[in-house]
Every structure is written in C-alpha cells, then in structure tokens.
PDB file of N, CA and C in Angstrom:
ATOM      1  N   MET S  30      99.908  10.724 -73.114  1.00  0.00           N
ATOM      2  CA  MET S  30      99.171  10.294 -74.177  1.00  0.00           C
ATOM      3  C   MET S  30      98.234   9.831 -73.266  1.00  0.00           C
ATOM      4  N   ASP S  31      98.278   9.701 -71.631  1.00  0.00           N
ATOM      5  CA  ASP S  31      97.646   9.354 -70.412  1.00  0.00           C
ATOM      6  C   ASP S  31      96.800  10.513 -70.210  1.00  0.00           C
ATOM      7  N   ILE S  32      97.656  11.243 -69.921  1.00  0.00           N
ATOM      8  CA  ILE S  32      97.188  12.639 -69.146  1.00  0.00           C
ATOM      9  C   ILE S  32      96.101  13.012 -70.287  1.00  0.00           C
ATOM     10  N   LEU S  33      95.942  12.783 -71.655  1.00  0.00           N
ATOM     11  CA  LEU S  33      94.912  13.330 -72.568  1.00  0.00           C
ATOM     12  C   LEU S  33      93.898  12.712 -72.853  1.00  0.00           C
ATOM     13  N   ASN S  34      94.106  10.891 -72.644  1.00  0.00           N
ATOM     14  CA  ASN S  34      92.781   9.885 -72.167  1.00  0.00           C
ATOM     15  C   ASN S  34      92.367  10.769 -70.801  1.00  0.00           C
ATOM     16  N   VAL S  35      92.754  10.957 -69.936  1.00  0.00           N
ATOM     17  CA  VAL S  35      92.100  11.294 -68.736  1.00  0.00           C
ATOM     18  C   VAL S  35      90.836  12.692 -68.979  1.00  0.00           C
ATOM     19  N   LEU S  36      91.762  13.703 -69.841  1.00  0.00           N
ATOM     20  CA  LEU S  36      91.553  14.658 -70.384  1.00  0.00           C
ATOM     21  C   LEU S  36      89.828  14.435 -70.955  1.00  0.00           C
ATOM     22  N   ILE S  37      90.149  13.452 -72.067  1.00  0.00           N
ATOM     23  CA  ILE S  37      88.894  13.450 -72.669  1.00  0.00           C
ATOM     24  C   ILE S  37      88.126  13.161 -71.703  1.00  0.00           C
ATOM     25  N   GLY S  38      88.390  11.531 -71.338  1.00  0.00           N
ATOM     26  CA  GLY S  38      87.053  10.939 -70.465  1.00  0.00           C
ATOM     27  C   GLY S  38      86.473  11.817 -69.593  1.00  0.00           C
ATOM     28  N   LEU S  39      87.575  12.866 -68.857  1.00  0.00           N
ATOM     29  CA  LEU S  39      86.363  13.811 -67.977  1.00  0.00           C
ATOM     30  C   LEU S  39      85.660  14.651 -68.780  1.00  0.00           C
ATOM     31  N   VAL S  40      85.777  15.057 -70.296  1.00  0.00           N
ATOM     32  CA  VAL S  40      85.472  16.626 -70.910  1.00  0.00           C
ATOM     33  C   VAL S  40      83.809  14.916 -71.573  1.00  0.00           C
ATOM     34  N   LEU S  41      84.059  13.924 -71.669  1.00  0.00           N
ATOM     35  CA  LEU S  41      82.986  12.839 -71.713  1.00  0.00           C
ATOM     36  C   LEU S  41      82.083  12.864 -70.834  1.00  0.00           C
ATOM     37  N   LEU S  42      82.893  12.692 -69.480  1.00  0.00           N
ATOM     38  CA  LEU S  42      81.886  12.540 -68.424  1.00  0.00           C
ATOM     39  C   LEU S  42      81.302  13.808 -68.275  1.00  0.00           C
ATOM     40  N   LEU S  43      81.413  15.109 -68.589  1.00  0.00           N
ATOM     41  CA  LEU S  43      80.716  16.359 -67.716  1.00  0.00           C
ATOM     42  C   LEU S  43      79.449  16.345 -68.966  1.00  0.00           C
ATOM     43  N   VAL S  44      80.130  15.718 -70.515  1.00  0.00           N
ATOM     44  CA  VAL S  44      78.792  16.123 -71.643  1.00  0.00           C
ATOM     45  C   VAL S  44      77.661  14.617 -70.799  1.00  0.00           C
ATOM     46  N   GLY S  45      78.117  14.082 -70.340  1.00  0.00           N
ATOM     47  CA  GLY S  45      77.579  12.776 -70.967  1.00  0.00           C
ATOM     48  C   GLY S  45      76.547  13.048 -69.504  1.00  0.00           C
ATOM     49  N   GLY S  46      77.228  13.750 -68.024  1.00  0.00           N
ATOM     50  CA  GLY S  46      75.970  13.853 -67.137  1.00  0.00           C
ATOM     51  C   GLY S  46      74.844  14.486 -67.640  1.00  0.00           C
ATOM     52  N   ASP S  47      75.495  16.063 -68.216  1.00  0.00           N
ATOM     53  CA  ASP S  47      74.363  16.944 -69.098  1.00  0.00           C
ATOM     54  C   ASP S  47      73.398  16.855 -69.288  1.00  0.00           C
ATOM     55  N   CYS S  48      73.896  15.143 -70.522  1.00  0.00           N
ATOM     56  CA  CYS S  48      72.883  15.089 -70.981  1.00  0.00           C
ATOM     57  C   CYS S  48      71.552  14.357 -70.239  1.00  0.00           C
ATOM     58  N   LEU S  49      71.889  13.675 -69.103  1.00  0.00           N
ATOM     59  CA  LEU S  49      71.343  12.470 -68.201  1.00  0.00           C
ATOM     60  C   LEU S  49      70.764  13.664 -66.695  1.00  0.00           C
ATOM     61  N   VAL S  50      70.789  14.471 -66.970  1.00  0.00           N
ATOM     62  CA  VAL S  50      69.694  15.368 -66.338  1.00  0.00           C
ATOM     63  C   VAL S  50      69.062  16.153 -67.215  1.00  0.00           C
ATOM     64  N   ARG S  51      69.594  16.434 -68.408  1.00  0.00           N
ATOM     65  CA  ARG S  51      68.616  17.120 -68.906  1.00  0.00           C
ATOM     66  C   ARG S  51      67.576  16.290 -69.562  1.00  0.00           C
ATOM     67  N   GLY S  52      68.048  14.865 -69.934  1.00  0.00           N
ATOM     68  CA  GLY S  52      66.979  13.820 -70.493  1.00  0.00           C
ATOM     69  C   GLY S  52      66.316  13.354 -69.090  1.00  0.00           C
ATOM     70  N   ALA S  53      66.442  13.456 -68.003  1.00  0.00           N
ATOM     71  CA  ALA S  53      65.691  12.842 -66.618  1.00  0.00           C
ATOM     72  C   ALA S  53      64.377  14.278 -66.552  1.00  0.00           C
ATOM     73  N   VAL S  54      65.328  15.636 -66.751  1.00  0.00           N
ATOM     74  CA  VAL S  54      64.457  16.669 -66.627  1.00  0.00           C
ATOM     75  C   VAL S  54      62.895  16.420 -67.578  1.00  0.00           C
ATOM     76  N   ALA S  55      63.387  15.938 -68.779  1.00  0.00           N
ATOM     77  CA  ALA S  55      62.158  15.980 -69.834  1.00  0.00           C
ATOM     78  C   ALA S  55      61.195  14.933 -69.664  1.00  0.00           C
ATOM     79  N   VAL S  56      62.255  13.262 -68.919  1.00  0.00           N
ATOM     80  CA  VAL S  56      60.667  12.765 -69.080  1.00  0.00           C
ATOM     81  C   VAL S  56      59.730  12.841 -68.216  1.00  0.00           C
ATOM     82  N   ALA S  57      60.590  13.835 -66.771  1.00  0.00           N
ATOM     83  CA  ALA S  57      59.780  13.882 -65.843  1.00  0.00           C
ATOM     84  C   ALA S  57      58.700  14.979 -66.197  1.00  0.00           C
ATOM     85  N   ARG S  58      59.512  15.902 -66.983  1.00  0.00           N
ATOM     86  CA  ARG S  58      57.826  16.490 -67.677  1.00  0.00           C
ATOM     87  C   ARG S  58      57.133  16.255 -67.892  1.00  0.00           C
ATOM     88  N   ARG S  59      57.282  15.638 -69.517  1.00  0.00           N
ATOM     89  CA  ARG S  59      56.565  14.567 -70.048  1.00  0.00           C
ATOM     90  C   ARG S  59      55.639  13.824 -69.571  1.00  0.00           C
ATOM     91  N   LEU S  60      56.101  13.001 -68.387  1.00  0.00           N
ATOM     92  CA  LEU S  60      55.078  12.129 -68.163  1.00  0.00           C
ATOM     93  C   LEU S  60      54.260  13.185 -66.597  1.00  0.00           C
ATOM     94  N   ASP S  61      54.927  14.127 -66.184  1.00  0.00           N
ATOM     95  CA  ASP S  61      53.810  15.088 -65.184  1.00  0.00           C
ATOM     96  C   ASP S  61      54.163  14.849 -63.949  1.00  0.00           C
ATOM     97  N   VAL S  62      55.367  13.829 -63.490  1.00  0.00           N
ATOM     98  CA  VAL S  62      55.815  13.697 -62.470  1.00  0.00           C
ATOM     99  C   VAL S  62      56.622  14.419 -61.408  1.00  0.00           C
ATOM    100  N   SER S  63      57.081  14.226 -60.657  1.00  0.00           N
ATOM    101  CA  SER S  63      58.469  14.754 -59.580  1.00  0.00           C
ATOM    102  C   SER S  63      59.407  14.511 -60.360  1.00  0.00           C
ATOM    103  N   PRO S  64      60.586  15.686 -60.266  1.00  0.00           N
ATOM    104  CA  PRO S  64      61.492  15.248 -60.522  1.00  0.00           C
ATOM    105  C   PRO S  64      62.700  14.640 -59.778  1.00  0.00           C
ATOM    106  N   LEU S  65      61.967  14.535 -58.634  1.00  0.00           N
ATOM    107  CA  LEU S  65      62.823  14.218 -57.307  1.00  0.00           C
ATOM    108  C   LEU S  65      62.206  12.271 -57.510  1.00  0.00           C
ATOM    109  N   LEU S  66      61.269  12.172 -57.970  1.00  0.00           N
ATOM    110  CA  LEU S  66      60.715  10.541 -58.515  1.00  0.00           C
ATOM    111  C   LEU S  66      61.489  10.374 -59.534  1.00  0.00           C
ATOM    112  N   VAL S  67      61.891  10.717 -60.795  1.00  0.00           N
ATOM    113  CA  VAL S  67      62.564  10.240 -61.404  1.00  0.00           C
ATOM    114  C   VAL S  67      63.924  10.128 -61.548  1.00  0.00           C
ATOM    115  N   GLY S  68      64.635  11.098 -60.176  1.00  0.00           N
ATOM    116  CA  GLY S  68      66.194  11.329 -60.095  1.00  0.00           C
ATOM    117  C   GLY S  68      66.364   9.729 -58.926  1.00  0.00           C
ATOM    118  N   LEU S  69      65.171   9.295 -58.390  1.00  0.00           N
ATOM    119  CA  LEU S  69      64.931   8.378 -57.922  1.00  0.00           C
ATOM    120  C   LEU S  69      64.616   7.134 -58.485  1.00  0.00           C
ATOM    121  N   VAL S  70      64.415   6.732 -59.165  1.00  0.00           N
ATOM    122  CA  VAL S  70      63.619   5.815 -60.258  1.00  0.00           C
ATOM    123  C   VAL S  70      65.174   5.409 -61.376  1.00  0.00           C
ATOM    124  N   LEU S  71      64.697   6.130 -62.175  1.00  0.00           N
ATOM    125  CA  LEU S  71      65.662   6.362 -63.514  1.00  0.00           C
ATOM    126  C   LEU S  71      66.392   6.817 -63.308  1.00  0.00           C
ATOM    127  N   VAL S  72      67.154   7.563 -62.795  1.00  0.00           N
ATOM    128  CA  VAL S  72      68.784   8.205 -62.622  1.00  0.00           C
ATOM    129  C   VAL S  72      69.768   7.328 -61.582  1.00  0.00           C
ATOM    130  N   GLY S  73      68.707   7.109 -60.833  1.00  0.00           N
ATOM    131  CA  GLY S  73      69.099   5.877 -59.156  1.00  0.00           C
ATOM    132  C   GLY S  73      69.126   4.856 -60.135  1.00  0.00           C
ATOM    133  N   PHE S  74      69.199   4.431 -61.146  1.00  0.00           N
ATOM    134  CA  PHE S  74      69.002   2.946 -61.503  1.00  0.00           C
ATOM    135  C   PHE S  74      70.253   2.675 -62.530  1.00  0.00           C
ATOM    136  N   GLY S  75      70.366   4.084 -63.157  1.00  0.00           N
ATOM    137  CA  GLY S  75      71.487   4.110 -64.591  1.00  0.00           C
ATOM    138  C   GLY S  75      72.650   4.413 -63.489  1.00  0.00           C
ATOM    139  N   THR S  76      72.685   4.778 -62.555  1.00  0.00           N
ATOM    140  CA  THR S  76      74.081   5.512 -61.958  1.00  0.00           C
ATOM    141  C   THR S  76      74.208   4.158 -60.897  1.00  0.00           C
ATOM    142  N   SER S  77      73.440   3.288 -61.117  1.00  0.00           N
ATOM    143  CA  SER S  77      73.996   2.202 -60.108  1.00  0.00           C
ATOM    144  C   SER S  77      74.801   0.646 -61.027  1.00  0.00           C
ATOM    145  N   ALA S  78      73.775   1.111 -61.896  1.00  0.00           N
ATOM    146  CA  ALA S  78      74.389  -0.124 -63.468  1.00  0.00           C
ATOM    147  C   ALA S  78      75.767  -0.776 -63.034  1.00  0.00           C
ATOM    148  N   PRO S  79      76.698   0.384 -62.590  1.00  0.00           N
ATOM    149  CA  PRO S  79      78.161   0.047 -62.574  1.00  0.00           C
ATOM    150  C   PRO S  79      78.643  -0.838 -61.461  1.00  0.00           C
ATOM    151  N   GLU S  80      77.837  -0.690 -60.442  1.00  0.00           N
ATOM    152  CA  GLU S  80      77.784  -1.358 -58.809  1.00  0.00           C
ATOM    153  C   GLU S  80      77.063  -2.759 -59.285  1.00  0.00           C
ATOM    154  N   LEU S  81      76.108  -2.702 -59.571  1.00  0.00           N
ATOM    155  CA  LEU S  81      75.341  -4.018 -60.431  1.00  0.00           C
ATOM    156  C   LEU S  81      76.150  -5.022 -61.448  1.00  0.00           C
ATOM    157  N   VAL S  82      77.219  -4.563 -61.826  1.00  0.00           N
ATOM    158  CA  VAL S  82      78.046  -5.222 -63.039  1.00  0.00           C
ATOM    159  C   VAL S  82      79.400  -5.693 -62.380  1.00  0.00           C
ATOM    160  N   THR S  83      79.919  -4.800 -61.350  1.00  0.00           N
ATOM    161  CA  THR S  83      81.286  -5.313 -60.619  1.00  0.00           C
ATOM    162  C   THR S  83      80.475  -6.365 -59.000  1.00  0.00           C
ATOM    163  N   CYS S  84      79.749  -6.281 -58.776  1.00  0.00           N
ATOM    164  CA  CYS S  84      79.409  -7.278 -57.494  1.00  0.00           C
ATOM    165  C   CYS S  84      78.909  -8.452 -58.117  1.00  0.00           C
ATOM    166  N   ILE S  85      78.561  -8.682 -59.826  1.00  0.00           N
ATOM    167  CA  ILE S  85      78.045  -9.606 -59.872  1.00  0.00           C
ATOM    168  C   ILE S  85      79.091 -10.593 -60.459  1.00  0.00           C
ATOM    169  N   GLU S  86      80.222 -10.096 -61.353  1.00  0.00           N
ATOM    170  CA  GLU S  86      81.630 -10.139 -61.608  1.00  0.00           C
ATOM    171  C   GLU S  86      82.263 -10.864 -60.086  1.00  0.00           C
ATOM    172  N   ALA S  87      82.515 -10.232 -59.006  1.00  0.00           N
ATOM    173  CA  ALA S  87      83.032 -10.283 -58.381  1.00  0.00           C
ATOM    174  C   ALA S  87      82.136 -11.749 -57.461  1.00  0.00           C
ATOM    175  N   ALA S  88      80.722 -11.621 -57.475  1.00  0.00           N
ATOM    176  CA  ALA S  88      80.362 -12.797 -56.922  1.00  0.00           C
ATOM    177  C   ALA S  88      80.845 -14.032 -57.420  1.00  0.00           C
ATOM    178  N   LEU S  89      80.784 -14.121 -58.904  1.00  0.00           N
ATOM    179  CA  LEU S  89      81.295 -15.229 -59.493  1.00  0.00           C
ATOM    180  C   LEU S  89      82.490 -15.531 -59.694  1.00  0.00           C
ATOM    181  N   ALA S  90      83.529 -14.872 -59.174  1.00  0.00           N
ATOM    182  CA  ALA S  90      84.656 -14.751 -59.486  1.00  0.00           C
ATOM    183  C   ALA S  90      84.903 -15.531 -58.124  1.00  0.00           C
ATOM    184  N   GLY S  91      84.280 -15.452 -57.236  1.00  0.00           N
ATOM    185  CA  GLY S  91      83.851 -16.253 -55.738  1.00  0.00           C
ATOM    186  C   GLY S  91      84.834 -15.034 -54.704  1.00  0.00           C
ATOM    187  N   ALA S  92      84.251 -13.713 -54.639  1.00  0.00           N
ATOM    188  CA  ALA S  92      84.733 -12.845 -53.978  1.00  0.00           C
ATOM    189  C   ALA S  92      83.436 -12.035 -53.595  1.00  0.00           C
ATOM    190  N   PRO S  93      82.867 -12.521 -52.631  1.00  0.00           N
ATOM    191  CA  PRO S  93      81.836 -12.057 -52.080  1.00  0.00           C
ATOM    192  C   PRO S  93      82.490 -10.450 -51.364  1.00  0.00           C
ATOM    193  N   ASP S  94      82.781 -10.566 -50.425  1.00  0.00           N
ATOM    194  CA  ASP S  94      83.785  -9.616 -50.113  1.00  0.00           C
ATOM    195  C   ASP S  94      84.331  -8.361 -50.636  1.00  0.00           C
ATOM    196  N   ILE S  95      84.358  -8.685 -51.955  1.00  0.00           N
ATOM    197  CA  ILE S  95      84.727  -7.344 -52.933  1.00  0.00           C
ATOM    198  C   ILE S  95      83.182  -6.828 -53.332  1.00  0.00           C
ATOM    199  N   ALA S  96      82.325  -7.677 -53.722  1.00  0.00           N
ATOM    200  CA  ALA S  96      81.127  -7.428 -53.549  1.00  0.00           C
ATOM    201  C   ALA S  96      80.190  -6.223 -52.937  1.00  0.00           C
ATOM    202  N   VAL S  97      80.801  -7.060 -51.537  1.00  0.00           N
ATOM    203  CA  VAL S  97      80.051  -6.026 -50.310  1.00  0.00           C
ATOM    204  C   VAL S  97      80.791  -4.598 -49.687  1.00  0.00           C
ATOM    205  N   GLY S  98      81.886  -4.462 -50.392  1.00  0.00           N
ATOM    206  CA  GLY S  98      83.146  -3.680 -50.377  1.00  0.00           C
ATOM    207  C   GLY S  98      82.507  -2.091 -51.292  1.00  0.00           C
ATOM    208  N   ASN S  99      81.958  -3.412 -52.378  1.00  0.00           N
ATOM    209  CA  ASN S  99      81.833  -2.238 -53.655  1.00  0.00           C
ATOM    210  C   ASN S  99      80.668  -1.604 -53.335  1.00  0.00           C
ATOM    211  N   VAL S 100      79.858  -1.843 -52.517  1.00  0.00           N
ATOM    212  CA  VAL S 100      78.182  -1.962 -52.429  1.00  0.00           C
ATOM    213  C   VAL S 100      78.438  -0.598 -51.051  1.00  0.00           C
ATOM    214  N   VAL S 101      79.138  -0.428 -50.033  1.00  0.00           N
ATOM    215  CA  VAL S 101      79.453  -0.253 -49.274  1.00  0.00           C
ATOM    216  C   VAL S 101      79.780   1.325 -49.401  1.00  0.00           C
ATOM    217  N   GLY S 102      81.158   0.530 -50.151  1.00  0.00           N
ATOM    218  CA  GLY S 102      81.900   2.284 -50.507  1.00  0.00           C
ATOM    219  C   GLY S 102      81.341   3.287 -51.558  1.00  0.00           C
ATOM    220  N   SER S 103      81.069   2.460 -52.639  1.00  0.00           N
ATOM    221  CA  SER S 103      80.190   3.529 -53.515  1.00  0.00           C
ATOM    222  C   SER S 103      79.099   4.046 -52.937  1.00  0.00           C
ATOM    223  N   ASN S 104      78.117   3.910 -51.883  1.00  0.00           N
ATOM    224  CA  ASN S 104      77.362   4.771 -51.183  1.00  0.00           C
ATOM    225  C   ASN S 104      78.254   5.834 -50.447  1.00  0.00           C
ATOM    226  N   ILE S 105      78.929   5.073 -49.354  1.00  0.00           N
ATOM    227  CA  ILE S 105      79.874   6.560 -48.728  1.00  0.00           C
ATOM    228  C   ILE S 105      80.369   7.699 -49.762  1.00  0.00           C
ATOM    229  N   ALA S 106      81.402   6.792 -50.758  1.00  0.00           N
ATOM    230  CA  ALA S 106      81.542   8.037 -51.609  1.00  0.00           C
ATOM    231  C   ALA S 106      80.523   8.827 -52.427  1.00  0.00           C
ATOM    232  N   ASN S 107      79.150   8.471 -52.785  1.00  0.00           N
ATOM    233  CA  ASN S 107      77.640   9.035 -53.021  1.00  0.00           C
ATOM    234  C   ASN S 107      77.639  10.031 -52.059  1.00  0.00           C
ATOM    235  N   ILE S 108      77.662   9.603 -50.886  1.00  0.00           N
ATOM    236  CA  ILE S 108      76.604  10.502 -49.655  1.00  0.00           C
ATOM    237  C   ILE S 108      78.124  11.746 -49.501  1.00  0.00           C
ATOM    238  N   LEU S 109      78.977  11.517 -49.408  1.00  0.00           N
ATOM    239  CA  LEU S 109      80.221  12.422 -49.171  1.00  0.00           C
ATOM    240  C   LEU S 109      80.798  12.887 -49.864  1.00  0.00           C
ATOM    241  N   LEU S 110      81.052  12.531 -50.729  1.00  0.00           N
ATOM    242  CA  LEU S 110      81.750  13.270 -52.221  1.00  0.00           C
ATOM    243  C   LEU S 110      80.469  13.370 -53.309  1.00  0.00           C
ATOM    244  N   VAL S 111      79.897  12.533 -53.984  1.00  0.00           N
ATOM    245  CA  VAL S 111      78.955  13.542 -55.404  1.00  0.00           C
ATOM    246  C   VAL S 111      77.810  14.617 -54.087  1.00  0.00           C
ATOM    247  N   LEU S 112      77.414  13.661 -53.346  1.00  0.00           N
ATOM    248  CA  LEU S 112      76.178  14.909 -52.586  1.00  0.00           C
ATOM    249  C   LEU S 112      76.688  16.226 -51.600  1.00  0.00           C
ATOM    250  N   GLY S 113      77.881  16.080 -51.137  1.00  0.00           N
ATOM    251  CA  GLY S 113      78.885  17.274 -51.222  1.00  0.00           C
ATOM    252  C   GLY S 113      79.153  18.075 -51.890  1.00  0.00           C
ATOM    253  N   ALA S 114      79.579  17.745 -53.488  1.00  0.00           N
ATOM    254  CA  ALA S 114      79.960  17.979 -54.309  1.00  0.00           C
ATOM    255  C   ALA S 114      78.721  19.008 -54.762  1.00  0.00           C
ATOM    256  N   ALA S 115      78.063  18.307 -55.338  1.00  0.00           N
ATOM    257  CA  ALA S 115      76.773  18.978 -55.844  1.00  0.00           C
ATOM    258  C   ALA S 115      76.173  20.539 -54.587  1.00  0.00           C
ATOM    259  N   ALA S 116      76.224  19.988 -53.457  1.00  0.00           N
ATOM    260  CA  ALA S 116      75.331  21.103 -52.455  1.00  0.00           C
ATOM    261  C   ALA S 116      76.967  22.451 -52.578  1.00  0.00           C
ATOM    262  N   LEU S 117      78.062  22.272 -52.565  1.00  0.00           N
ATOM    263  CA  LEU S 117      78.801  23.217 -52.955  1.00  0.00           C
ATOM    264  C   LEU S 117      78.538  24.064 -54.309  1.00  0.00           C
ATOM    265  N   ALA S 118      78.194  23.069 -55.021  1.00  0.00           N
ATOM    266  CA  ALA S 118      78.042  23.851 -56.616  1.00  0.00           C
ATOM    267  C   ALA S 118      77.027  24.745 -56.373  1.00  0.00           C
ATOM    268  N   ALA S 119      75.741  24.259 -55.320  1.00  0.00           N
ATOM    269  CA  ALA S 119      74.432  25.100 -55.887  1.00  0.00           C
ATOM    270  C   ALA S 119      73.565  24.627 -54.506  1.00  0.00           C
ATOM    271  N   PRO S 120      72.807  25.057 -54.412  1.00  0.00           N
ATOM    272  CA  PRO S 120      72.257  25.261 -52.824  1.00  0.00           C
ATOM    273  C   PRO S 120      71.366  23.490 -53.092  1.00  0.00           C
ATOM    274  N   LEU S 121      71.129  22.670 -52.461  1.00  0.00           N
ATOM    275  CA  LEU S 121      70.283  21.497 -53.060  1.00  0.00           C
ATOM    276  C   LEU S 121      68.518  21.948 -51.955  1.00  0.00           C
ATOM    277  N   ALA S 122      67.484  21.092 -52.917  1.00  0.00           N
ATOM    278  CA  ALA S 122      67.042  21.270 -51.869  1.00  0.00           C
ATOM    279  C   ALA S 122      65.219  20.645 -52.659  1.00  0.00           C
ATOM    280  N   CYS S 123      64.748  19.946 -51.842  1.00  0.00           N
ATOM    281  CA  CYS S 123      64.347  18.679 -52.331  1.00  0.00           C
ATOM    282  C   CYS S 123      62.472  19.409 -51.793  1.00  0.00           C
ATOM    283  N   HIS S 124      61.908  19.317 -52.420  1.00  0.00           N
ATOM    284  CA  HIS S 124      60.262  20.095 -52.849  1.00  0.00           C
ATOM    285  C   HIS S 124      59.377  18.782 -52.996  1.00  0.00           C
TER     286      HIS S 124
END
C-alpha cells in the first residue's frame, strides 16, 4: 500500500508541475511579460511556500538551526538536482 501511495503521489506531482508550468506560461502571455519574470516571481514564490512554512514552524518550535538548514539545503538541492535534471531533460537557455 505504501508503494502505491508513493506512485500516486509522483503522478500527482507530475500533473501538478505540468499545470503550474502551463498556467505560468498563460499568465506571461496574458500580461505580455517575459516567462522568465513570471518564473522568478510567481513560480518562485509558489515553490518556496513549503520552505516558508517549515522555517516558521521551526522558529516557533525554538529550532532556528533547522530553519537555516532548510533554506540552505533547499537552495543547494534546487541548484544541483532540480536545475541539473531540467538541463538533462532539455537544453536550458535564458532569453
């Protein structure tokens, strides 16, 4: 049952990511702005929301080291894993 839950979660994550990208592109087109700007502001805020909640909870629990570790670790993972995986999937170019 646990493996099924993980697989369902991964499928939902893929669908959600696809919806997020399509929505962000639509917002950029509708506002006639660069998709890079929408990615930096809108998508960046949305994907940082979990770190924000985790840091607030850690601070309220009296664990500031967890908050700092969360921010640093998240950024390292985003740079190395996420950007690297995206670059392997398709060439990345900023215009």
